[in-house]
């Protein structure tokens, strides 16, 4: 077993991850617009199907071998249904019940969860700086949730939404870890395509009743724009780039970029939805960002490779 250290040198992969998190930041607001008209399960089913189609197009252009082993297919199934499926159910219902800015700030705690899971599974070793950064981030998440409009225990619907976003964060962290843990010998494009397809089938099956009852012609152009944007850019393109980042620079460093969407989301949430953000939430967001930066300083994470 040998260890190698990740540095923080900014490269092409980092640029792509900035693009990914910008797309995600916009997605919180755009998704909320669509969810004002669409049933959350219908919305998710549509964008997963679009995302799967885009992934297959990318795969067809990039590769000629589409086979996966039985072991890989099993892990892809688990990742697509459990890690990804539960993540997205919690996400769409959470966003529908809470504000876009609050949802994005809670999800900014993803690096904290990923670092914990990576350390638990001995994929990465975190030193004192990383541990302290995680503690600071936990404090930030608590402030974000407590600073939501109405406060904890006053606005029940918002509180439920916040808890669902916390669940989404946990399962997205699991998804990120699984990419590194189980798919070292399979291309990232293939991993993304198969997992996306499995999740699309899963959502279409569990959403069949809502899909049949949907009034398709009543949806506005803005609602359809949200579906198309989320399907193509969030699921089809950014997921592939995110998974490439996990493969190239490791789960913890990749997940650090989850702290960028809140800034995009807060700005667009105010401009498009007229959402307000409280001072407590701002403080919580700053604590999350500070904790993540502190935890990800040079040489704060050691990669563990078996060999």
Coordinates of C-alpha atoms in Angstrom, one line a residue:
X1 CA 0.0 0.0 0.0
X2 CA 1.4 3.4 -0.9
X3 CA 0.2 6.9 -0.5
X4 CA 0.4 9.8 -2.8
X5 CA -0.6 13.4 -2.0
X6 CA -3.1 15.5 -3.9
X7 CA -2.0 19.1 -4.5
X8 CA -4.3 22.0 -5.2
X9 CA -2.8 23.0 -8.6
X10 CA -5.7 24.3 -10.7
X11 CA -6.0 22.5 -14.0
X12 CA -8.3 21.5 -16.8
X13 CA -10.3 19.1 -14.6
X14 CA -10.9 22.0 -12.1
X15 CA -12.2 24.2 -14.9
X16 CA -14.6 21.5 -15.9
X17 CA -15.8 21.1 -12.3
X18 CA -16.4 24.8 -12.0
X19 CA -18.6 24.5 -15.1
X20 CA -20.4 21.5 -13.6
X21 CA -21.2 23.4 -10.3
X22 CA -22.3 26.5 -12.2
X23 CA -24.8 24.3 -14.1
X24 CA -26.0 22.8 -10.8
X25 CA -26.3 26.2 -9.2
X26 CA -28.7 27.3 -12.0
X27 CA -30.5 24.0 -11.7
X28 CA -31.9 24.7 -8.3
X29 CA -33.8 27.7 -9.5
X30 CA -34.8 26.3 -12.9
X31 CA -36.0 23.1 -11.3
X32 CA -38.2 25.0 -8.8
X33 CA -39.9 26.8 -11.7
X34 CA -40.7 23.5 -13.3
X35 CA -41.9 22.0 -10.1
X36 CA -44.5 24.8 -9.7
X37 CA -46.4 23.1 -12.5
X38 CA -45.1 19.5 -12.7
X39 CA -45.4 16.6 -10.3
X40 CA -41.9 16.0 -8.9
X41 CA -41.9 12.3 -10.0
X42 CA -43.0 13.3 -13.6
X43 CA -40.3 16.0 -13.7
X44 CA -37.6 13.6 -12.5
X45 CA -38.7 10.8 -14.9
X46 CA -38.6 13.2 -17.9
X47 CA -35.2 14.6 -17.1
X48 CA -33.7 11.2 -16.4
X49 CA -34.9 9.8 -19.7
X50 CA -33.4 12.9 -21.5
X51 CA -30.2 12.5 -19.6
X52 CA -29.9 8.8 -20.4
X53 CA -30.4 9.5 -24.1
X54 CA -27.7 12.2 -24.1
X55 CA -25.3 9.8 -22.3
X56 CA -25.9 7.1 -24.8
X57 CA -25.2 9.5 -27.6
X58 CA -21.9 10.5 -25.9
X59 CA -21.1 6.8 -25.4
X60 CA -21.8 5.9 -29.0
X61 CA -19.4 8.6 -30.2
X62 CA -16.6 7.8 -27.8
X63 CA -16.6 4.0 -27.5
X64 CA -17.2 0.8 -29.4
X65 CA -17.3 -1.7 -26.5
X66 CA -20.5 -1.4 -24.5
X67 CA -20.2 -4.5 -22.4
X68 CA -20.0 -4.6 -18.6
X69 CA -19.3 -7.5 -16.3
X70 CA -21.9 -9.0 -14.0
X71 CA -20.2 -7.6 -11.0
X72 CA -20.1 -4.1 -12.5
X73 CA -23.7 -4.4 -13.5
X74 CA -24.7 -5.2 -10.0
X75 CA -22.9 -2.2 -8.6
X76 CA -24.3 0.0 -11.3
X77 CA -27.8 -1.2 -10.4
X78 CA -27.2 -0.4 -6.7
X79 CA -25.7 3.0 -7.6
X80 CA -28.6 3.8 -10.0
X81 CA -31.4 2.7 -7.7
X82 CA -30.2 3.3 -4.2
X83 CA -27.5 6.0 -4.3
X84 CA -28.9 8.0 -7.3
X85 CA -32.6 7.1 -7.0
X86 CA -33.0 8.0 -3.4
X87 CA -30.9 11.1 -3.9
X88 CA -33.1 12.4 -6.6
X89 CA -36.4 11.5 -4.9
X90 CA -35.3 13.5 -1.9
X91 CA -33.9 16.3 -4.0
X92 CA -37.1 17.0 -6.1
X93 CA -39.4 16.8 -3.1
X94 CA -37.0 18.8 -1.0
X95 CA -36.7 21.6 -3.6
X96 CA -40.5 21.7 -4.0
X97 CA -40.9 22.4 -0.2
X98 CA -38.0 24.7 0.6
X99 CA -36.2 27.6 -1.1
X100 CA -33.7 27.0 -3.9
X101 CA -31.0 29.0 -2.0
X102 CA -31.5 26.9 1.2
X103 CA -31.4 23.7 -0.7
X104 CA -28.2 24.6 -2.5
X105 CA -26.5 25.7 0.8
X106 CA -27.4 22.4 2.5
X107 CA -26.0 20.5 -0.4
X108 CA -22.8 22.4 -0.1
X109 CA -22.0 20.1 2.8
X110 CA -21.4 17.3 0.4
X111 CA -17.6 17.5 0.7
X112 CA -17.9 17.0 4.4
X113 CA -19.9 13.8 3.9
X114 CA -17.6 12.5 1.1
X115 CA -14.5 13.1 3.2
X116 CA -16.1 11.2 6.1
X117 CA -17.1 8.2 3.9
X118 CA -13.7 8.2 2.1
X119 CA -11.9 8.1 5.4
X120 CA -14.2 5.4 6.7
X121 CA -13.6 3.2 3.7
X122 CA -9.9 4.0 3.7
X123 CA -10.0 5.6 0.2
X124 CA -8.4 8.8 1.6
X125 CA -6.8 9.8 4.8
X126 CA -7.7 13.2 6.3
X127 CA -5.4 15.1 8.7
X128 CA -6.3 17.6 11.4
X129 CA -7.1 20.4 8.9
X130 CA -9.6 18.2 7.1
X131 CA -11.2 17.2 10.4
X132 CA -11.4 20.8 11.6
X133 CA -12.9 21.8 8.2
X134 CA -15.6 19.1 8.6
X135 CA -16.5 20.4 12.1
X136 CA -16.7 24.0 10.8
X137 CA -18.9 22.8 7.9
X138 CA -21.2 21.0 10.2
X139 CA -21.8 24.2 12.1
X140 CA -22.5 26.0 8.8
X141 CA -25.1 23.4 7.8
X142 CA -26.8 23.8 11.2
X143 CA -27.0 27.6 10.7
X144 CA -28.4 27.2 7.2
X145 CA -31.2 24.9 8.3
X146 CA -32.0 27.0 11.4
X147 CA -31.9 30.2 9.4
X148 CA -34.6 29.1 6.9
X149 CA -37.6 31.4 6.6
X150 CA -39.8 30.8 9.6
X151 CA -37.1 29.0 11.6
X152 CA -37.0 25.4 12.7
X153 CA -40.3 24.1 14.1
X154 CA -42.3 27.1 12.7
X155 CA -42.6 26.3 9.0
X156 CA -43.2 22.6 9.0
X157 CA -43.2 22.3 5.2
X158 CA -39.9 24.1 4.9
X159 CA -38.4 22.0 7.7
X160 CA -39.5 18.8 5.8
X161 CA -37.9 20.1 2.7
X162 CA -34.7 20.9 4.4
X163 CA -34.5 17.4 5.9
X164 CA -35.1 15.9 2.4
X165 CA -32.2 17.9 1.0
X166 CA -30.0 16.6 3.9
X167 CA -31.0 13.1 2.8
X168 CA -30.2 13.9 -0.8
X169 CA -26.8 15.2 0.3
X170 CA -26.0 11.9 2.1
X171 CA -26.9 9.8 -0.9
X172 CA -25.1 12.0 -3.4
X173 CA -22.0 11.5 -1.3
X174 CA -22.6 7.8 -1.4
X175 CA -22.9 8.0 -5.2
X176 CA -19.6 9.9 -5.5
X177 CA -17.8 7.4 -3.3
X178 CA -19.1 4.4 -5.3
X179 CA -17.6 5.9 -8.5
X180 CA -14.2 5.6 -7.0
X181 CA -14.7 2.4 -5.1
X182 CA -16.2 0.1 -7.7
X183 CA -15.4 1.4 -11.1
X184 CA -11.7 1.7 -11.5
X185 CA -11.5 -0.5 -14.6
X186 CA -14.5 0.8 -16.6
X187 CA -14.8 4.0 -18.5
X188 CA -16.5 6.9 -16.8
X189 CA -18.8 7.5 -19.8
X190 CA -20.0 3.9 -19.6
X191 CA -20.5 4.1 -15.8
X192 CA -22.6 7.3 -16.2
X193 CA -24.6 6.0 -19.1
X194 CA -25.6 2.7 -17.5
X195 CA -26.3 4.2 -14.1
X196 CA -28.4 7.0 -15.7
X197 CA -30.3 4.4 -17.8
X198 CA -31.1 2.2 -14.7
X199 CA -32.3 5.3 -12.8
X200 CA -34.4 6.4 -15.7
X201 CA -36.1 3.0 -15.9
X202 CA -36.6 3.0 -12.1
X203 CA -38.2 6.5 -12.1
X204 CA -40.4 5.7 -15.1
X205 CA -41.7 2.6 -13.3
X206 CA -42.5 4.2 -9.9
X207 CA -43.9 7.3 -11.6
X208 CA -46.2 5.5 -14.1
X209 CA -49.4 6.6 -12.3
X210 CA -48.4 10.2 -12.2
X211 CA -47.2 10.1 -15.8
X212 CA -50.5 8.7 -17.0
X213 CA -52.4 11.4 -15.1
X214 CA -50.2 14.3 -16.2
X215 CA -51.9 17.1 -18.3
X216 CA -49.0 17.4 -20.8
X217 CA -50.5 20.3 -22.7
X218 CA -51.0 22.4 -19.7
X219 CA -47.3 22.8 -18.9
X220 CA -45.8 26.2 -19.9
X221 CA -42.7 26.8 -22.0
X222 CA -40.8 27.7 -18.8
X223 CA -41.6 24.3 -17.2
X224 CA -40.5 22.4 -20.3
X225 CA -37.3 24.5 -20.5
X226 CA -36.5 23.4 -17.0
X227 CA -36.9 19.7 -17.9
X228 CA -34.8 20.0 -21.0
X229 CA -32.1 22.0 -19.3
X230 CA -31.9 19.6 -16.4
X231 CA -32.0 16.5 -18.6
X232 CA -29.3 17.7 -21.1
X233 CA -26.9 19.8 -19.0
X234 CA -27.4 18.5 -15.4
X235 CA -27.8 14.8 -16.1
X236 CA -26.4 14.3 -19.6
X237 CA -23.3 16.5 -19.5
X238 CA -22.4 17.5 -16.0
X239 CA -22.7 14.1 -14.5
X240 CA -20.2 12.8 -16.9
X241 CA -17.8 15.6 -16.1
X242 CA -18.3 15.1 -12.4
X243 CA -17.5 11.4 -12.6
X244 CA -14.4 12.2 -14.6
X245 CA -13.3 14.6 -11.8
X246 CA -13.8 11.8 -9.2
X247 CA -11.6 9.5 -11.3
X248 CA -8.9 12.0 -11.9
X249 CA -8.5 14.0 -8.7
X250 CA -10.3 11.8 -6.1
X251 CA -13.8 12.1 -4.5
X252 CA -12.9 14.6 -1.7
X253 CA -11.2 17.2 -3.9
X254 CA -14.0 16.8 -6.6
X255 CA -16.7 17.2 -4.0
X256 CA -15.2 20.4 -2.7
X257 CA -16.7 22.1 -5.8
X258 CA -20.1 21.4 -4.4
X259 CA -19.6 24.6 -2.4
X260 CA -19.9 26.8 -5.6
X261 CA -23.6 26.2 -6.6
X262 CA -25.0 28.2 -3.6
X263 CA -23.5 31.4 -4.9
X264 CA -25.1 30.9 -8.3
X265 CA -28.3 29.7 -6.8
X266 CA -28.6 32.6 -4.3
X267 CA -28.0 35.1 -7.1
X268 CA -30.5 33.6 -9.5
X269 CA -33.0 32.8 -6.8
X270 CA -33.2 36.5 -5.9
X271 CA -33.3 37.7 -9.5
X272 CA -35.7 35.1 -10.9
X273 CA -37.8 33.9 -8.0
X274 CA -37.5 36.9 -5.6
X275 CA -36.3 34.6 -2.8
X276 CA -34.8 36.2 0.3
X277 CA -31.9 34.8 2.2
X278 CA -31.4 35.5 5.9
X279 CA -28.3 36.7 7.7
X280 CA -28.1 33.4 9.5
X281 CA -28.1 31.5 6.3
X282 CA -25.4 33.8 4.9
X283 CA -23.3 33.2 8.0
X284 CA -23.9 29.4 7.7
X285 CA -22.9 29.5 4.0
X286 CA -19.7 31.3 4.7
X287 CA -18.9 28.8 7.5
X288 CA -19.5 25.9 5.0
X289 CA -17.3 27.5 2.4
X290 CA -14.5 28.4 4.9
X291 CA -14.6 24.9 6.3
X292 CA -14.3 23.3 2.9
X293 CA -11.4 25.6 1.8
X294 CA -9.6 25.0 5.1
X295 CA -10.1 21.2 4.8
X296 CA -8.8 21.2 1.2
X297 CA -5.6 23.1 1.6
X298 CA -2.5 21.6 0.0
X299 CA -1.5 18.3 1.3
X300 CA -4.5 18.0 3.6
X301 CA -5.7 14.9 1.8
X302 CA -3.6 11.8 1.2
X303 CA -4.8 9.4 -1.5
X304 CA -4.5 5.7 -0.6
X305 CA -3.8 3.3 -3.4
X306 CA -3.6 -0.4 -3.0
X307 CA -0.7 -2.0 -4.8

